[in-house]
Coordinates of N, CA and C in Angstrom, one line a residue:
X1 N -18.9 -5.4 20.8 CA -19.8 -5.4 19.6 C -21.1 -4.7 19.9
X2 N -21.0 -3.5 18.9 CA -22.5 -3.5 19.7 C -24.1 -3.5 19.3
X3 N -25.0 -3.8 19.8 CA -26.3 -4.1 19.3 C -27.0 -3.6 18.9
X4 N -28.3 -3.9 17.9 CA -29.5 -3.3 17.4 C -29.5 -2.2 18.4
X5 N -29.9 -2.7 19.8 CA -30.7 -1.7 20.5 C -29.5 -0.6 20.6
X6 N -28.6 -0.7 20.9 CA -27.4 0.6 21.4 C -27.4 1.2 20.2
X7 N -27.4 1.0 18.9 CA -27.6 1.7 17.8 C -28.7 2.5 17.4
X8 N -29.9 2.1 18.3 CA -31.2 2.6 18.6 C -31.1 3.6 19.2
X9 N -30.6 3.6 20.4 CA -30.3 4.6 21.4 C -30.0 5.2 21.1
X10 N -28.4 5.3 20.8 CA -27.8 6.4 19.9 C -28.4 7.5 18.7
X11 N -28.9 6.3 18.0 CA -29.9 7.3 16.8 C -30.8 8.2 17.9
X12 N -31.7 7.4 18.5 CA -32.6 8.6 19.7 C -32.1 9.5 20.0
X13 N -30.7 9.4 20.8 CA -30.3 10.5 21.0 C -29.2 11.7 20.0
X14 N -29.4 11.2 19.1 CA -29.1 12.2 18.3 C -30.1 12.6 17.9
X15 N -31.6 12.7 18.1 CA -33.0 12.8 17.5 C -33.7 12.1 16.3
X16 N -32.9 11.0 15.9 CA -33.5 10.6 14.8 C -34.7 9.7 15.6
X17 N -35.4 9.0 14.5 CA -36.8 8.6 15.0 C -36.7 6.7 14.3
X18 N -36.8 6.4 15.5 CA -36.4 5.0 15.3 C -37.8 4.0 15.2
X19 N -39.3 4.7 15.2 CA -40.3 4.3 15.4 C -40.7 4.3 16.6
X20 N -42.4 3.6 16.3 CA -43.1 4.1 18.1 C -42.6 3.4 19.1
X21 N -42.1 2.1 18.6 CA -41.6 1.0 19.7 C -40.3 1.7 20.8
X22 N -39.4 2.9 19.9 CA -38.4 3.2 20.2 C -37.2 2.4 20.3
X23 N -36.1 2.0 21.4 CA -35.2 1.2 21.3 C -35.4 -0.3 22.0
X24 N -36.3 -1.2 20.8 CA -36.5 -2.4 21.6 C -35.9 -3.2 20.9
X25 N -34.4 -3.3 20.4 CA -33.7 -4.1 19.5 C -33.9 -4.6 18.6
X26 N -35.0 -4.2 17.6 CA -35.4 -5.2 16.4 C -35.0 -4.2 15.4
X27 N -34.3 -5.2 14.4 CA -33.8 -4.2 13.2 C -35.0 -3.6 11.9
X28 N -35.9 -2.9 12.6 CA -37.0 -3.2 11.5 C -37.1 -1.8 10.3
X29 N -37.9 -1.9 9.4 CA -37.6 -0.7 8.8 C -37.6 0.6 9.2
X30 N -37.9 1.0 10.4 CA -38.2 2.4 10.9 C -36.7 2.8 11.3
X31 N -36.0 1.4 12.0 CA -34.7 1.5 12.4 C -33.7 2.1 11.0
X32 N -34.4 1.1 9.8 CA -33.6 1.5 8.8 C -33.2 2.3 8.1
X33 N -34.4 3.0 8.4 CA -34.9 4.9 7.4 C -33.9 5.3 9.0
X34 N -34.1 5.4 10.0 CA -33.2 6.6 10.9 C -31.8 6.4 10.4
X35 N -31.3 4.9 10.1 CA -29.9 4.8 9.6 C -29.3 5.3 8.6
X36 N -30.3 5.2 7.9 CA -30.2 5.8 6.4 C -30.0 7.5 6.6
X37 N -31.2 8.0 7.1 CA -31.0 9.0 7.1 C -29.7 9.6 8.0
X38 N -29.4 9.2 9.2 CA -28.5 9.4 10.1 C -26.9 9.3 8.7
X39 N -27.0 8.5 8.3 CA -25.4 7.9 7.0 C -25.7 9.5 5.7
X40 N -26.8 9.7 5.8 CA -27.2 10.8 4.5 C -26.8 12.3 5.5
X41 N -26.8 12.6 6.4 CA -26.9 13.9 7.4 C -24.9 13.5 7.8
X42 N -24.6 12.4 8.1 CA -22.8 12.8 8.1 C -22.2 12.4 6.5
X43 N -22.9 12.3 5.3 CA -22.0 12.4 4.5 C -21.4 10.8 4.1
X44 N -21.9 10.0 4.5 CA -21.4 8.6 4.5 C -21.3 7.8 3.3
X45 N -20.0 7.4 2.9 CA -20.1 6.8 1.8 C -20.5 5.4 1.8
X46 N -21.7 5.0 2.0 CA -22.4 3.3 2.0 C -23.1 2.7 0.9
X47 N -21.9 1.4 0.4 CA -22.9 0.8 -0.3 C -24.2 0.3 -0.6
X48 N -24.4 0.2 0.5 CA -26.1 0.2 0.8 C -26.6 0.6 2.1
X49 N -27.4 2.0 1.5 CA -27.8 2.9 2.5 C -28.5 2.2 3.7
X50 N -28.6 2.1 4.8 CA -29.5 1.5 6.0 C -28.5 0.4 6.8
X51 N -27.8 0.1 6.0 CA -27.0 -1.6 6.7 C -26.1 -0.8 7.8
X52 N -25.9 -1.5 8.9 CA -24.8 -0.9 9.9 C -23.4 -1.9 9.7
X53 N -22.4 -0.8 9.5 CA -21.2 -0.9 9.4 C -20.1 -0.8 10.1
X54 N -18.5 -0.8 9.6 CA -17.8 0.0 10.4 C -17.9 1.3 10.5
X55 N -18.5 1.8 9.5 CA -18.3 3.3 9.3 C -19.3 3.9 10.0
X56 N -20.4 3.4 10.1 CA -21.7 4.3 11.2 C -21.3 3.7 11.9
X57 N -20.8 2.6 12.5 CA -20.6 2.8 14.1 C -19.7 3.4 14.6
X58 N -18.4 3.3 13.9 CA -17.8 4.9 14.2 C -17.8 6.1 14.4
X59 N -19.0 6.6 13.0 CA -20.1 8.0 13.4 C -20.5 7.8 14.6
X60 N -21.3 6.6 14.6 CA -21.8 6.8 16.1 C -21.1 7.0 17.3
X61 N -20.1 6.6 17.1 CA -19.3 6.6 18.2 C -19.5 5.3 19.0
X62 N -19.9 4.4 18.5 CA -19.7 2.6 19.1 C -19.0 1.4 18.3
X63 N -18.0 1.9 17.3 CA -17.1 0.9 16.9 C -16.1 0.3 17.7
X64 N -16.0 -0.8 18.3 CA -15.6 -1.3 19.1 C -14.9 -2.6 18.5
X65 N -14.3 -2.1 17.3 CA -13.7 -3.1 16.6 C -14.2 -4.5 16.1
X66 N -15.2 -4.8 16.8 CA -15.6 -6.5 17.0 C -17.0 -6.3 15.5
X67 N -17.0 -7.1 14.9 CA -18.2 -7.4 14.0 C -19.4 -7.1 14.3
X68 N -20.1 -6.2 14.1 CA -21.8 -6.6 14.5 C -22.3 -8.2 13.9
X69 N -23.1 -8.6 14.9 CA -24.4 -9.3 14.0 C -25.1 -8.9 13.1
X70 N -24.9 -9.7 11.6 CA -26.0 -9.2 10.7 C -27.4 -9.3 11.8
X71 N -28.3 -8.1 10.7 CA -29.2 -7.5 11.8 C -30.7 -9.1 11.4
X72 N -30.4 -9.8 10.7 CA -31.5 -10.8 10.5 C -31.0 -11.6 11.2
X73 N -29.8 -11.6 11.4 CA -29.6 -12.8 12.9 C -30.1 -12.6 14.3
X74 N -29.8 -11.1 14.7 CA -30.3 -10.5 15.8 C -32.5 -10.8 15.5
X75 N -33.0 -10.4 14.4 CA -34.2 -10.3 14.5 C -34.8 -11.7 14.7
X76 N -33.7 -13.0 14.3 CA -33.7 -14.5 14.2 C -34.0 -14.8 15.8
X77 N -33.1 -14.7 16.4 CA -32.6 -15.5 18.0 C -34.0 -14.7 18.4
X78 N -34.6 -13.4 18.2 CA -36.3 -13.0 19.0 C -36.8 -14.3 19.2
X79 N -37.2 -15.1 18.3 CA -38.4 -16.2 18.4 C -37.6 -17.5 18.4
X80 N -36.8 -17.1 18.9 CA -36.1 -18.9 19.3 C -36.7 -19.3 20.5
X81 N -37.4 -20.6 20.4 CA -38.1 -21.1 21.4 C -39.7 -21.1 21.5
X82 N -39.8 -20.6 20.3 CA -41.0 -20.6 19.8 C -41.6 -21.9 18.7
X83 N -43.2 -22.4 19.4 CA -43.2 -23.6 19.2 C -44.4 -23.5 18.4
X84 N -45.0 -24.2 17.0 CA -45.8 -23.7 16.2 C -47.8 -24.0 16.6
X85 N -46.8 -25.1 18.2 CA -48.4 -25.3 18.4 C -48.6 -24.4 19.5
X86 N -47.5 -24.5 20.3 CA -48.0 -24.2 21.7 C -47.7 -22.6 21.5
X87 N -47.4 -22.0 20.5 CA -46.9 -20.5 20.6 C -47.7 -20.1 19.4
X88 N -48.8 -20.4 18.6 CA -49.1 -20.6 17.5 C -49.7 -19.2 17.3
X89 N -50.3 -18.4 18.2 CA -50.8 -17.3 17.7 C -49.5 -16.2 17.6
X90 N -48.7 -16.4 18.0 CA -47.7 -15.2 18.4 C -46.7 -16.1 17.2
X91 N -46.3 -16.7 16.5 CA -45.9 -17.4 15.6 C -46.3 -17.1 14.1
X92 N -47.7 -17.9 13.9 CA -48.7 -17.3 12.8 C -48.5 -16.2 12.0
X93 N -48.9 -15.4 13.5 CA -48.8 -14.2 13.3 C -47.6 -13.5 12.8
X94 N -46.7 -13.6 12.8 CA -45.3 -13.0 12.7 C -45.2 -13.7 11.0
X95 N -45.6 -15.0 11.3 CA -45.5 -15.7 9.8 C -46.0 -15.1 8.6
X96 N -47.0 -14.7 9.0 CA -49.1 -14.9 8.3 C -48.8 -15.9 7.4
X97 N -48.9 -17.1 8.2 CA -49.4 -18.5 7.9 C -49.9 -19.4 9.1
X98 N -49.9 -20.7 9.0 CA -50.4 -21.5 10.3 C -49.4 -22.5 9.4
X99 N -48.5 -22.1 10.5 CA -46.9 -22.9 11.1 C -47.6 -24.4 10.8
X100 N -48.5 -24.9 11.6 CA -48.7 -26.3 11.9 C -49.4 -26.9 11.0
X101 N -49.7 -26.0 9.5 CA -50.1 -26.8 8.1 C -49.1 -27.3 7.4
X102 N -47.7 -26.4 7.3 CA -47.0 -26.4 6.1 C -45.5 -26.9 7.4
X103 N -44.4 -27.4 5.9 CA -43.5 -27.0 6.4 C -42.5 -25.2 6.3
X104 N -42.7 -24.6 7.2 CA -42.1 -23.2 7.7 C -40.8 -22.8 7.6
X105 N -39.9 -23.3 7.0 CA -38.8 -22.7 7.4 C -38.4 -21.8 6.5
X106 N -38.5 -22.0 5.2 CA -38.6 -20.8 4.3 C -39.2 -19.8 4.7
X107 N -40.0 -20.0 5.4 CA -41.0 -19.0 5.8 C -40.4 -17.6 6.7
X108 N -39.8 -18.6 7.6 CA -39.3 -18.2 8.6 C -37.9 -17.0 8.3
X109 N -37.3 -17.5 7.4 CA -36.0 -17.1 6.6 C -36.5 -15.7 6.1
X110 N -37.9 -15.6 5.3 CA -38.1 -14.5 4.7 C -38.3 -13.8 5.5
X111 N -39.2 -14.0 6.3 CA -40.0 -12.9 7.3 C -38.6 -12.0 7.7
X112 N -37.7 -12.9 8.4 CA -36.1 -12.3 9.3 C -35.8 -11.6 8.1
X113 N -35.4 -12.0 6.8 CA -34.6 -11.2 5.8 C -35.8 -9.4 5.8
X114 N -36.9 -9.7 5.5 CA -37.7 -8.5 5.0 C -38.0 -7.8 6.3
X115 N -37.4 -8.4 7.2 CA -37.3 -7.2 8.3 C -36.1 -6.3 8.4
X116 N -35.6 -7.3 8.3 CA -34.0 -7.0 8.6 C -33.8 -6.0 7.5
X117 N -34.1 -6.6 6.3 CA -33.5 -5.9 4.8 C -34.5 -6.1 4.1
X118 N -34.8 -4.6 4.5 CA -36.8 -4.9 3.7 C -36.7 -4.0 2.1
X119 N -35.3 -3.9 1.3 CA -35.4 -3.9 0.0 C -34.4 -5.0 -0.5
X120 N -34.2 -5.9 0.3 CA -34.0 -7.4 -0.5 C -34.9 -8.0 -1.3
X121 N -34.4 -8.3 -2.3 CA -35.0 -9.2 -3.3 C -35.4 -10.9 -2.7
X122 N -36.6 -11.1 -3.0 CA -36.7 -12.2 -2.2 C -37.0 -13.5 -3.2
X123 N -36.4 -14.7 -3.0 CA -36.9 -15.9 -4.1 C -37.5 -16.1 -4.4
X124 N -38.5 -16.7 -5.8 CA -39.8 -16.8 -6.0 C -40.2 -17.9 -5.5
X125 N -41.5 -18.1 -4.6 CA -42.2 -18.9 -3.6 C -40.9 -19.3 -3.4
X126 N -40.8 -18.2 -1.7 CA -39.8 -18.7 -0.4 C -40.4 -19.9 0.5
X127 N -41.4 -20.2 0.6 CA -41.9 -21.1 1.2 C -41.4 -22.4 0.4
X128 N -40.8 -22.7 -0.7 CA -39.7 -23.9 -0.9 C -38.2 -23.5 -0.9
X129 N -37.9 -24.2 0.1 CA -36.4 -24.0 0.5 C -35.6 -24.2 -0.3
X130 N -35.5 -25.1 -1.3 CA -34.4 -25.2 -2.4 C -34.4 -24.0 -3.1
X131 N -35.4 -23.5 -3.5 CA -35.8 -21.9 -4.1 C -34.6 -20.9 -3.6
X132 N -34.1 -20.8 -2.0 CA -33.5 -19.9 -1.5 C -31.8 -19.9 -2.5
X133 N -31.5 -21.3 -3.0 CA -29.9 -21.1 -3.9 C -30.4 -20.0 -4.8
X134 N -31.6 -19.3 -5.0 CA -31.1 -18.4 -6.2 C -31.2 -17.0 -5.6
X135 N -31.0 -17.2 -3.9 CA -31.5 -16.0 -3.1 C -30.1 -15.2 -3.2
X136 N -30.0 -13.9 -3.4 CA -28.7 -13.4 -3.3 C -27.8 -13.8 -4.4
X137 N -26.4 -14.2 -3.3 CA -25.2 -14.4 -4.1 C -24.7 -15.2 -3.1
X138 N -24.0 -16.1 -3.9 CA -23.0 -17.7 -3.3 C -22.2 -17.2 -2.6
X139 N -22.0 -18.0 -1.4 CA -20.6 -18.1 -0.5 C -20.1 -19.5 -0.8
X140 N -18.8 -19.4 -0.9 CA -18.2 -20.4 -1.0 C -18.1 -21.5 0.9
X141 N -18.2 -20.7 1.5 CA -17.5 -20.8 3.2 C -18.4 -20.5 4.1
X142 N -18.8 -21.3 5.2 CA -19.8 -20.2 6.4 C -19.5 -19.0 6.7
X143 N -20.3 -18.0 7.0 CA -20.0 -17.6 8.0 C -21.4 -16.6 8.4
X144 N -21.2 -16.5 9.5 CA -22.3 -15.9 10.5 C -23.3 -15.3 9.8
X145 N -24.8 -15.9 9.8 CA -25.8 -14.9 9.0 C -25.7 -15.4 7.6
X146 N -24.8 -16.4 7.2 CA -25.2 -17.0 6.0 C -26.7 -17.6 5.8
X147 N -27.1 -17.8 4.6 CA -28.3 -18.6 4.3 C -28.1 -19.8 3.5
X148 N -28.4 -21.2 4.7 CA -27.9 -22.6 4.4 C -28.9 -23.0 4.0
X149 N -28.7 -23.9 2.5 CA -29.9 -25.0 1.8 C -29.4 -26.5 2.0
X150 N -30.5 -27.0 2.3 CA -29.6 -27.9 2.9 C -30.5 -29.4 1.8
X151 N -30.3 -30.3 1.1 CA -31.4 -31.3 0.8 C -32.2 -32.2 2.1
X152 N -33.3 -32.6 2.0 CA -33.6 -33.5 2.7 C -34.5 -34.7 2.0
X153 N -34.4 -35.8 2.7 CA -34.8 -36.7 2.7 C -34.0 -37.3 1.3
X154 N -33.6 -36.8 -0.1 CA -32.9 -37.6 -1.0 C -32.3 -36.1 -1.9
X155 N -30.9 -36.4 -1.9 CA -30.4 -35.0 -3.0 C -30.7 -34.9 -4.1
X156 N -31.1 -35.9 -5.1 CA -31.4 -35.2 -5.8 C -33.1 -35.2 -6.0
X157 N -33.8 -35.2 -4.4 CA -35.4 -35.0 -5.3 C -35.4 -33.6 -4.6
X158 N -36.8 -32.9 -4.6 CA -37.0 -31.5 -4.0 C -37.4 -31.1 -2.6
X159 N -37.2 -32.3 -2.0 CA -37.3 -31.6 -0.3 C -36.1 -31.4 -0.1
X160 N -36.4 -30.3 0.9 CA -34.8 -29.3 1.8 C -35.1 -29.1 2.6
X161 N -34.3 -28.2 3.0 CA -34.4 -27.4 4.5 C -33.6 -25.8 4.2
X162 N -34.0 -24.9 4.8 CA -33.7 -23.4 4.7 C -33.0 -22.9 6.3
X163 N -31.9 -22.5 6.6 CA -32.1 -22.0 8.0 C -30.1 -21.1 7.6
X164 N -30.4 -20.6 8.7 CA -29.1 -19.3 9.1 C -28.3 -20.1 9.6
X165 N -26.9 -19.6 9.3 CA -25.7 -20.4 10.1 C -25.3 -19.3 10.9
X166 N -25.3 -20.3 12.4 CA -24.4 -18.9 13.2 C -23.5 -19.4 14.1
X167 N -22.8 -21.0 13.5 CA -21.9 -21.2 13.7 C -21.5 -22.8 13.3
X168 N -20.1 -23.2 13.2 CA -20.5 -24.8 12.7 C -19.1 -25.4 13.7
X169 N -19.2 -26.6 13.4 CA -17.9 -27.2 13.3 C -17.3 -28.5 12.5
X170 N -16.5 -29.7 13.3 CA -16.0 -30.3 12.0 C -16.7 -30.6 10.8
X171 N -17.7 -31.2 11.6 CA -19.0 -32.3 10.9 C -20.2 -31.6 10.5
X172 N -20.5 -30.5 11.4 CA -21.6 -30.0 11.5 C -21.9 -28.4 11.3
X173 N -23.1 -27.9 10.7 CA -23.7 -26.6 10.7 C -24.6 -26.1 11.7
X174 N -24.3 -24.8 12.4 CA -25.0 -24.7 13.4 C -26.0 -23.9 13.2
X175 N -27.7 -24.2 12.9 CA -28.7 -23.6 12.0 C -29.4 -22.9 13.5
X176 N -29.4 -21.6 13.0 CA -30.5 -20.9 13.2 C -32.1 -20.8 12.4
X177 N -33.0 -22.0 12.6 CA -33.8 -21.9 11.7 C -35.4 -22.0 12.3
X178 N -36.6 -22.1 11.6 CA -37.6 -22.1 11.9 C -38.0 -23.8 11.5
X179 N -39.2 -24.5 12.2 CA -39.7 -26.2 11.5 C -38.7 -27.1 12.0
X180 N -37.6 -26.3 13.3 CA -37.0 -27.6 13.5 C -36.9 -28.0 15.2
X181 N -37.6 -29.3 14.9 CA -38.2 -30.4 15.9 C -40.1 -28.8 16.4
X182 N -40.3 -28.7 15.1 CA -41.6 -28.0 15.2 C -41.5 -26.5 15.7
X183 N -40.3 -25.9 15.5 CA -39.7 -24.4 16.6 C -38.5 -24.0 15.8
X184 N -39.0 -22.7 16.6 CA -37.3 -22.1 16.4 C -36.3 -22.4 17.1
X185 N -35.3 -22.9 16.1 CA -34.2 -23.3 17.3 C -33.2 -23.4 16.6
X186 N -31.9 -23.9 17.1 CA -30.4 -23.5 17.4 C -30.2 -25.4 17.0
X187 N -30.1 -25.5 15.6 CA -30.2 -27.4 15.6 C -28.7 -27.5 14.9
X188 N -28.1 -29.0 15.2 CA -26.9 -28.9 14.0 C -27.3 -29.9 12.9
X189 N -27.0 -29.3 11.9 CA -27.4 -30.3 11.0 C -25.8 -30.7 9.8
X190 N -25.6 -31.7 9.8 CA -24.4 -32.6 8.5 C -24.4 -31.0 7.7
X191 N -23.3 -31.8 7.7 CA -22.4 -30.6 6.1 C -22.6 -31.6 5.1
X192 N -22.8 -32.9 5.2 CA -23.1 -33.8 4.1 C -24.3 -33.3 3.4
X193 N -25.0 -32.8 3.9 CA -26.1 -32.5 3.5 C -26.9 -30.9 2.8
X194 N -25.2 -29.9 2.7 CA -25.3 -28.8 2.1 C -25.5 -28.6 0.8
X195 N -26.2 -27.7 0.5 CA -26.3 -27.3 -1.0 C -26.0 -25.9 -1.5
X196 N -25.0 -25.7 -0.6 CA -24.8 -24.3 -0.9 C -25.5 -23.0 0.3
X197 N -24.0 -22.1 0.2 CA -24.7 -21.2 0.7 C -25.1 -19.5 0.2
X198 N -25.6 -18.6 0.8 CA -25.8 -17.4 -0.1 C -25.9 -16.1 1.0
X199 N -25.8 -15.1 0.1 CA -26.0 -14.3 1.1 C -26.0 -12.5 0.9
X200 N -27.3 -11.7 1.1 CA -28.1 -10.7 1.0 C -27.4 -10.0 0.2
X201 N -27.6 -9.5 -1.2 CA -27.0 -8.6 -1.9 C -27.3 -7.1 -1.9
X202 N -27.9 -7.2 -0.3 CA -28.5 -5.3 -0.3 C -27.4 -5.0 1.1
X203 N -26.3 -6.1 1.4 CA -25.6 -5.9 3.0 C -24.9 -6.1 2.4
X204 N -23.2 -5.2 3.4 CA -22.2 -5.4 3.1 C -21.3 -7.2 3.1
X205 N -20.0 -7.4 2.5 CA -20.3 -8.3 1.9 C -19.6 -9.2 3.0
X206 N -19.6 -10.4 3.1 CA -19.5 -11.1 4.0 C -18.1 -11.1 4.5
X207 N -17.2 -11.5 6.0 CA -16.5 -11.7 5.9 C -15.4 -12.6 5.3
X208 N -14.3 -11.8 4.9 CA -13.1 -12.7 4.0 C -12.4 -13.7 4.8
X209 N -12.6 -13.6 6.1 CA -12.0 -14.9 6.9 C -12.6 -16.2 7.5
X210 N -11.9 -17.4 7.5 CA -12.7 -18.6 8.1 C -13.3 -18.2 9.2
X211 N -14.6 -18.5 9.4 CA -15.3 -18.6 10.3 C -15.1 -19.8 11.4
X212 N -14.3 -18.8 12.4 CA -13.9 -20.5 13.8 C -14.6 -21.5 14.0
X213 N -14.5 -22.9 14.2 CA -15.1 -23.4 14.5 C -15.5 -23.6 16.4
X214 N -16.8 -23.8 16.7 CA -17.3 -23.5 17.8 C -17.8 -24.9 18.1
X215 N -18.1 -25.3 19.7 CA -19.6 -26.8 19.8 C -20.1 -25.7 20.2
X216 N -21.3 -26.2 20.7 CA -22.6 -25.8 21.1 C -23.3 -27.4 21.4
X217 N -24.1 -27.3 22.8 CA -25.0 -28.5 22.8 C -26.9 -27.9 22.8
X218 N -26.5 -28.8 21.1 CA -27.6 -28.5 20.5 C -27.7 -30.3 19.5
X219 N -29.3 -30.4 19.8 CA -29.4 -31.5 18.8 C -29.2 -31.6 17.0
X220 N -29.1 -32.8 17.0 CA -28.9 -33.1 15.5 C -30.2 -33.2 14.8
X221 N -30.6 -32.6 14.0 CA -31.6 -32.8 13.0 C -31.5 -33.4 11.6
X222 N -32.2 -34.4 11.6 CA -32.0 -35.2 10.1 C -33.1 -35.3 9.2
X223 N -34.0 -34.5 9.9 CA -35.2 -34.6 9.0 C -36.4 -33.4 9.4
X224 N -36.4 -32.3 8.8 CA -37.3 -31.1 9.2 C -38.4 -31.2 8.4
X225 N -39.1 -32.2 8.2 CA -40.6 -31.9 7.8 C -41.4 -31.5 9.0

């Protein structure tokens, strides 16, 4: 499978211009104009110009058969491990908020999407996570790089929780999210507790097959305020 950054490279060395950073793995929009333009220079038929596919990684000559990572997953796992007090200026900042006022996970969701897919349409005030069900389009089924709503504290009042699935199993969803246990982190949280999932209508479209079930030791979260 291969990554942001080898996609990076590759564009460099065909001369496209991936930004000043060059090939430091983040899918950000500079990455997205070289893709764009790299898919407009071979003739590429993409539904949506900038997204990486089967078909540019073939151009490129790195289709390796295997799925990429949507590129807001890859820009996701950057700040995992990141804590809102103790990491708070390098956090904040990435936010432009102060993590340790509000609850962030919305927050956190948008920032990844508008990097990742910076002509996504984004929900109105992403900073309330129930907001995110009108984000995109419904999945019926996980799968990788989804966007999970999850209720909290009572279904039918308006606290949630917002975070990425990047993988689940019987019982459980395995969230890639921001605000949980105060960080970015890898938490499982109940499928009792889903509200749906959705997923980016500017990227190609999700996969048609079950998504395996995997463990991971990772804690349970039951309450992300």
């Amino acid at each position: 499978m291969a990554t942001v950054r080898e996609v990076q490279q590759r564009l460099i060395s065909l001369g496209y211009d991936v930004g000043p950073s060059g090939a430091d793995g983040i899918p950000g929009r500079s990455t997205t104009k070289a893709v764009t333009r790299f898919q407009e220079d071979k003739k590429l038929s993409i539904l949506y110009p900038g997204t990486i596919g089967p078909k540019t990684l073939t151009a490129l000559g790195l289709n390796d058969n295997k799925p990429m990572a949507p590129p807001w997953v890859t820009e996701a796992r950057r700040f995992i491990g990141l804590h809102e007090v103790k990491n708070a200026k390098v956090l904040d900042k990435a936010l432009r908020l102060d993590a340790s006022e509000i609850a962030w996970c919305g927050a956190f969701v948008s920032m990844v999407i508008a990097t990742a897919l910076p002509k996504e349409p984004m929900p109105a005030n992403p900073l309330g996570s129930r907001n995110w069900l009108k984000f995109g389009k419904p999945l019926n089924d996980p799968q990788i790089g989804a966007i999970a709503v999850f209720w909290r504290g009572s279904k039918d009042g308006w606290q949630g929780h917002v975070g990425i699935v990047v993988g689940h199993d019987k019982t459980h969803l395995h969230i890639l999210g921001g605000n949980q246990s105060d960080s970015v982190s890898i938490a499982r949280i109940a499928k009792t507790r889903l509200l749906g999932y959705r997923w980016p209508v500017t990227y190609q479209d999700a996969p048609y097959a079950a998504l395996s079930m995997t463990t991971i030791s990772a804690s349970v979260t039951t309450n992300e305020a």
